[in-house]
mmCIF file of C-alpha atoms in Angstrom:
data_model
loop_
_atom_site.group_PDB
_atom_site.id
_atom_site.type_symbol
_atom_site.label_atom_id
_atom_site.label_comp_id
_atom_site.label_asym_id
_atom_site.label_seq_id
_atom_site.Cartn_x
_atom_site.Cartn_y
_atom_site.Cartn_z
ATOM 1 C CA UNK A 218 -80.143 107.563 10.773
ATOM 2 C CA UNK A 219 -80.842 106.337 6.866
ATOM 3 C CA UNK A 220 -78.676 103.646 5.578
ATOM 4 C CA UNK A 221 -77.107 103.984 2.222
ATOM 5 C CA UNK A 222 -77.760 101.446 -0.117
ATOM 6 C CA UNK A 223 -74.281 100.012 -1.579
ATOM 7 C CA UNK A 224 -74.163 100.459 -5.089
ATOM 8 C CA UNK A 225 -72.517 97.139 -5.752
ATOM 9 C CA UNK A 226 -72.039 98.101 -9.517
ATOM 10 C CA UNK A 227 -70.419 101.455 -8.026
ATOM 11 C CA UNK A 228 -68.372 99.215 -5.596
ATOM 12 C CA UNK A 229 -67.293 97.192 -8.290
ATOM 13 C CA UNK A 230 -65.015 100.148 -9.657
ATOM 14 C CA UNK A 231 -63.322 101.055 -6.695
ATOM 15 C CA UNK A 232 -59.908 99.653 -6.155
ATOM 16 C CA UNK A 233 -59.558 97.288 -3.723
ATOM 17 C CA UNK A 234 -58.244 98.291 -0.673
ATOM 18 C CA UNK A 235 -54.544 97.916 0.385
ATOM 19 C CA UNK A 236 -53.968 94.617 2.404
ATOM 20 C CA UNK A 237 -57.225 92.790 0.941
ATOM 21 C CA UNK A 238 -57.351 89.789 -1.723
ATOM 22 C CA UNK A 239 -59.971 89.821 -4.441
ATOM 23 C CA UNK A 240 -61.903 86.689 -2.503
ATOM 24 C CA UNK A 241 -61.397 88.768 0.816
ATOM 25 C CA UNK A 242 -63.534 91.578 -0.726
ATOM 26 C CA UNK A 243 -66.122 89.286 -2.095
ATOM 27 C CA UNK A 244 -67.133 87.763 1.505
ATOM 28 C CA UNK A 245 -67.386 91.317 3.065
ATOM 29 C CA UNK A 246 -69.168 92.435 0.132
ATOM 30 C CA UNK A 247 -71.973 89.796 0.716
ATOM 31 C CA UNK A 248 -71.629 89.569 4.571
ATOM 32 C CA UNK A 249 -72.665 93.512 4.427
ATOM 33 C CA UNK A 250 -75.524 92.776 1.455
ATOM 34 C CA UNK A 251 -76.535 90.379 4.221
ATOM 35 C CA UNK A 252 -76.447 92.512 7.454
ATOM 36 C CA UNK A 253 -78.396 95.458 4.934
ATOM 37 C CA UNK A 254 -81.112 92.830 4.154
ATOM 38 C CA UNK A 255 -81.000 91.801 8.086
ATOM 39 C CA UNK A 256 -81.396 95.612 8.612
ATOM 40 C CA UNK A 257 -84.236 96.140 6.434
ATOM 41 C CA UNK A 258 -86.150 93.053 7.970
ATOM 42 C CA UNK A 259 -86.006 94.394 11.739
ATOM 43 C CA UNK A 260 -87.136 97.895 10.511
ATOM 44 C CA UNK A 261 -90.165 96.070 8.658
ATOM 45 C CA UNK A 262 -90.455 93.490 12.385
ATOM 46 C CA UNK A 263 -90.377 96.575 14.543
ATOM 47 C CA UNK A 264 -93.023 98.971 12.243
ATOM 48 C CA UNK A 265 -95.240 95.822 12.861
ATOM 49 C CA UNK A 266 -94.782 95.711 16.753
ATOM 50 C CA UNK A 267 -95.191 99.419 16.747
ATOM 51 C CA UNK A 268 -98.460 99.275 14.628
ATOM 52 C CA UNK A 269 -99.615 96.056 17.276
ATOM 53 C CA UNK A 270 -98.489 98.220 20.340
ATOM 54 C CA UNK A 271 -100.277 101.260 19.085
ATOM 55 C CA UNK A 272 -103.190 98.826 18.378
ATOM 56 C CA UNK A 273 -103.429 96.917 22.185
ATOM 57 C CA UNK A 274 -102.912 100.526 23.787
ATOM 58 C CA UNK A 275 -106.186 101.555 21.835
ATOM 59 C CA UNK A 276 -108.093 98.751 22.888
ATOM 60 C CA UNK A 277 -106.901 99.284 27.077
ATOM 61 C CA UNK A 278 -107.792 102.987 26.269
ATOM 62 C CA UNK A 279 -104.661 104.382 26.705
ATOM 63 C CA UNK A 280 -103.956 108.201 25.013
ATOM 64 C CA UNK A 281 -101.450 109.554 23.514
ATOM 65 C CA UNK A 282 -101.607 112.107 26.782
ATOM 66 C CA UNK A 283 -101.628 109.016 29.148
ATOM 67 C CA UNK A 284 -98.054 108.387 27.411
ATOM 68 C CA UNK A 285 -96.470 111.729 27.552
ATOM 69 C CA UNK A 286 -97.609 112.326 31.222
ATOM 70 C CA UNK A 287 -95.815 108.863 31.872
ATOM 71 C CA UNK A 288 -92.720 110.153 29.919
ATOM 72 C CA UNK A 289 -92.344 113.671 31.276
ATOM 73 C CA UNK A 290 -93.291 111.872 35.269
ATOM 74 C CA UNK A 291 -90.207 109.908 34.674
ATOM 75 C CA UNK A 292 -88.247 112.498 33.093
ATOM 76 C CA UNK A 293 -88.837 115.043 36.033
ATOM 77 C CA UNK A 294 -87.667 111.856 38.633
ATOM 78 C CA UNK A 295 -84.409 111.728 36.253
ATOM 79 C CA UNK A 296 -83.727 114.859 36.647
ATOM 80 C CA UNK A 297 -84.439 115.439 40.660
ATOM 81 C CA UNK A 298 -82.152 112.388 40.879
ATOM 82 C CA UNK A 299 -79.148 113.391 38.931
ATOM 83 C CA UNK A 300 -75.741 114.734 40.289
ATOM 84 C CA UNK A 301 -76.575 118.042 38.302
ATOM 85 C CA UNK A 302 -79.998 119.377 40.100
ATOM 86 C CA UNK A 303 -78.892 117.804 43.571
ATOM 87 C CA UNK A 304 -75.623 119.224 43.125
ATOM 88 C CA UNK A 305 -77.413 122.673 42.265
ATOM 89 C CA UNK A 306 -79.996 121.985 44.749
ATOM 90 C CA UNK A 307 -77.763 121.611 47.511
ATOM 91 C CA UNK A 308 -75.742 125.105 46.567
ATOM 92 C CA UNK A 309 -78.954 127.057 46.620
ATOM 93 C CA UNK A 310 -79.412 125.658 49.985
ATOM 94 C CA UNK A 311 -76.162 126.879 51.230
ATOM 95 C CA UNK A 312 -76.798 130.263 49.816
ATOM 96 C CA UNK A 313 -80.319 130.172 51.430
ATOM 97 C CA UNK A 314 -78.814 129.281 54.748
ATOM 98 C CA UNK A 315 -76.013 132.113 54.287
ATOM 99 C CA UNK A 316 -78.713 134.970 53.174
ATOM 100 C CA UNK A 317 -81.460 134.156 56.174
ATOM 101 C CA UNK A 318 -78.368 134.355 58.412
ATOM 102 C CA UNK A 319 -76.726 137.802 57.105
ATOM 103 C CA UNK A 320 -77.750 140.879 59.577
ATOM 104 C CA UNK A 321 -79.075 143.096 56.670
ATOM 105 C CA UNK A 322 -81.979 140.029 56.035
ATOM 106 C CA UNK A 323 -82.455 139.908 60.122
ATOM 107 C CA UNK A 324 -82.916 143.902 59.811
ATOM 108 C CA UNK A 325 -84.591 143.770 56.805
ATOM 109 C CA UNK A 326 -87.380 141.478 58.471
ATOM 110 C CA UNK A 327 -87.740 143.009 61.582
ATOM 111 C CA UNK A 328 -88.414 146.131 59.510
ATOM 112 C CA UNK A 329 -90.839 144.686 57.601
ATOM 113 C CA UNK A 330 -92.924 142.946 60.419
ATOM 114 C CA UNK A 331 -93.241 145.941 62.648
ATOM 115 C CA UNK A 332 -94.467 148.213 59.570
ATOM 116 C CA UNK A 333 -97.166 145.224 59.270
ATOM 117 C CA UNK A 334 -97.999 145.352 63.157
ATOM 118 C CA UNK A 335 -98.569 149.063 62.433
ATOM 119 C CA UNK A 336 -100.032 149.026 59.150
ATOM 120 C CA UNK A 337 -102.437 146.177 61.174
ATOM 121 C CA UNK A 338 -103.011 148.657 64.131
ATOM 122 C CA UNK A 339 -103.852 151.558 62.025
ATOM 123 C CA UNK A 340 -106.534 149.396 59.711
ATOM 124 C CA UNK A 341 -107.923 148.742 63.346
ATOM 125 C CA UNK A 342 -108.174 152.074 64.874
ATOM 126 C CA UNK A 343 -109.750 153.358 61.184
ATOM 127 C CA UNK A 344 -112.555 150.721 60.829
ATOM 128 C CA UNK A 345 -113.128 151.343 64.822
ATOM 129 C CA UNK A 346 -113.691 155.494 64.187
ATOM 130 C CA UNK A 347 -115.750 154.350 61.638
ATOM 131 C CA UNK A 348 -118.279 151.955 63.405
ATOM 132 C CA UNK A 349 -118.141 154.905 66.231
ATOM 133 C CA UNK A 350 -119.009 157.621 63.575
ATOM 134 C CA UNK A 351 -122.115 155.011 62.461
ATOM 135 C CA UNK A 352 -123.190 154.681 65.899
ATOM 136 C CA UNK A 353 -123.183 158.448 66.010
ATOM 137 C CA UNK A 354 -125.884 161.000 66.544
ATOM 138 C CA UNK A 355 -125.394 162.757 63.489
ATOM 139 C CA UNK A 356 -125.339 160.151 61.628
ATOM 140 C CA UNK A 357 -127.981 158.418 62.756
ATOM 141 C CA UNK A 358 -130.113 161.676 61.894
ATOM 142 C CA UNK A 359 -128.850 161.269 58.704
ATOM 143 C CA UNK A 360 -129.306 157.856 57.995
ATOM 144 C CA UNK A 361 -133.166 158.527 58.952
ATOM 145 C CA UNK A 362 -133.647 161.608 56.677
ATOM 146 C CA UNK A 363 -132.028 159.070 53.583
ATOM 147 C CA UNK A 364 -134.706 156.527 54.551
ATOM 148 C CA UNK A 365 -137.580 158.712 54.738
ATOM 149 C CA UNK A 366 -136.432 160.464 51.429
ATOM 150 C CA UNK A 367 -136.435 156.837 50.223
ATOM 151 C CA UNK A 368 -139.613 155.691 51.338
ATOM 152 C CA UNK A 369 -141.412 158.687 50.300
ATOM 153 C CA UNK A 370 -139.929 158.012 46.402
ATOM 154 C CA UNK A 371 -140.623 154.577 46.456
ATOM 155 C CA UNK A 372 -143.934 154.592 48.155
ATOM 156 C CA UNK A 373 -145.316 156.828 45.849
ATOM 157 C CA UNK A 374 -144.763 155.217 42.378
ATOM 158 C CA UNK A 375 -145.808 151.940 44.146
ATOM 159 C CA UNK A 376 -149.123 153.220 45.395
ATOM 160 C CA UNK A 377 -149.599 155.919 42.409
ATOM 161 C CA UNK A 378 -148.274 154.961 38.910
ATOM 162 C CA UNK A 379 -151.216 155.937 37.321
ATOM 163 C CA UNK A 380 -151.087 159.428 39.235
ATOM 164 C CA UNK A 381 -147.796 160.105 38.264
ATOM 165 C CA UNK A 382 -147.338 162.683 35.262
ATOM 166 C CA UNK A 383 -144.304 162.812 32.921
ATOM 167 C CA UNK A 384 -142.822 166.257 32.387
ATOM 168 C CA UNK A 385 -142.470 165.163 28.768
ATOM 169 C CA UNK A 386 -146.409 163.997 28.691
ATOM 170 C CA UNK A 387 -144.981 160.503 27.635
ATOM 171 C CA UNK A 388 -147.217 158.397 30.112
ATOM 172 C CA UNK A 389 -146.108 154.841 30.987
ATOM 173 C CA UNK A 390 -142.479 155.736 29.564
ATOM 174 C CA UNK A 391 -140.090 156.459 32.074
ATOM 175 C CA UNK A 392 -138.779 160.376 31.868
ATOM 176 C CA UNK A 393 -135.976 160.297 29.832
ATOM 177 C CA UNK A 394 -132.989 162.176 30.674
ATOM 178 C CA UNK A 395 -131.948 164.812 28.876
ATOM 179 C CA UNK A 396 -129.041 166.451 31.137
ATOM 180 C CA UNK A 397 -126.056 167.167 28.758
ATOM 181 C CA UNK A 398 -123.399 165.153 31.157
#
């Protein structure tokens, strides 16, 4: 809020007011140029204090963070103690209490926990065929044709690179490839 400086020349010209003397006037007129100048001398005491506050909380290391995460810790404990949020809190409770209490939430839930028991059980009996199928014959043969394919490729540029020819007759470059996809 900014004060208004009182024009005392602009004062001057106004009529007095119904019910006041001329000397009645006069005193308020120079009790309020006194409670202005009173005004005016706090704002310049409190600026200082503000400035020396600012000043010792620099000097103890305290940010400008450190103050706002004081002032919204506070704020939240004003707000989880006023009549409005327990007042809210305690409806939502109700309604909580009435919803996990209704028959379509029991159904619902039952519903939902035995298509997780079989969702579960089917996970099982699919990772189970699977480590059968590994264990497997077949795949067993297959797994040792892929590793013998392997070790044949890799063995061969390990023990050969010089032996190894490029289609492309580029030598120690790799063959580059040229398939349109």
């Amino acid at each position: 809020m900014t004060d208004v400086p009182v024009d005392s020349a602009a004062a001057a010209r106004t009529a007095v007011p119904e019910g006041l003397t001329l000397a009645e006037e006069e005193e308020l007129r120079s009790e309020l140029a006194k409670v202005e100048e009173e005004i005016g001398t706090l704002r310049q005491v409190l600026a200082a204090k503000e400035r020396h506050c600012g000043e010792l909380k620099r000097k103890l290391g305290l940010t400008p963070l450190d103050g706002l995460k004081q002032n919204l810790s506070k704020s939240w404990h004003d707000v989880q103690v006023s009549n409005a949020y327990l007042s809210a809190s305690s409806t939502l409770e109700d309604w909580n209490e009435k919803l996990t209490q209704s028959e379509a939430y029991k159904k619902t839930q039952e519903t939902l926990s035995q298509a997780g028991q079989k969702t579960s059980a089917a996970l099982c009996r699919f990772c189970r065929k699977l480590g059968d199928m590994r264990n497997s014959a077949t795949f067993k043969s297959f797994e040792d044709r892929v590793g013998t394919i392997k070790s044949r490729v890799v063995g061969s540029r390990e023990n050969s690179t010089d032996s190894l020819h490029s289609p492309s007759g580029a030598g120690d470059k790799p063959p580059q490839d040229n398939a349109p996809f």
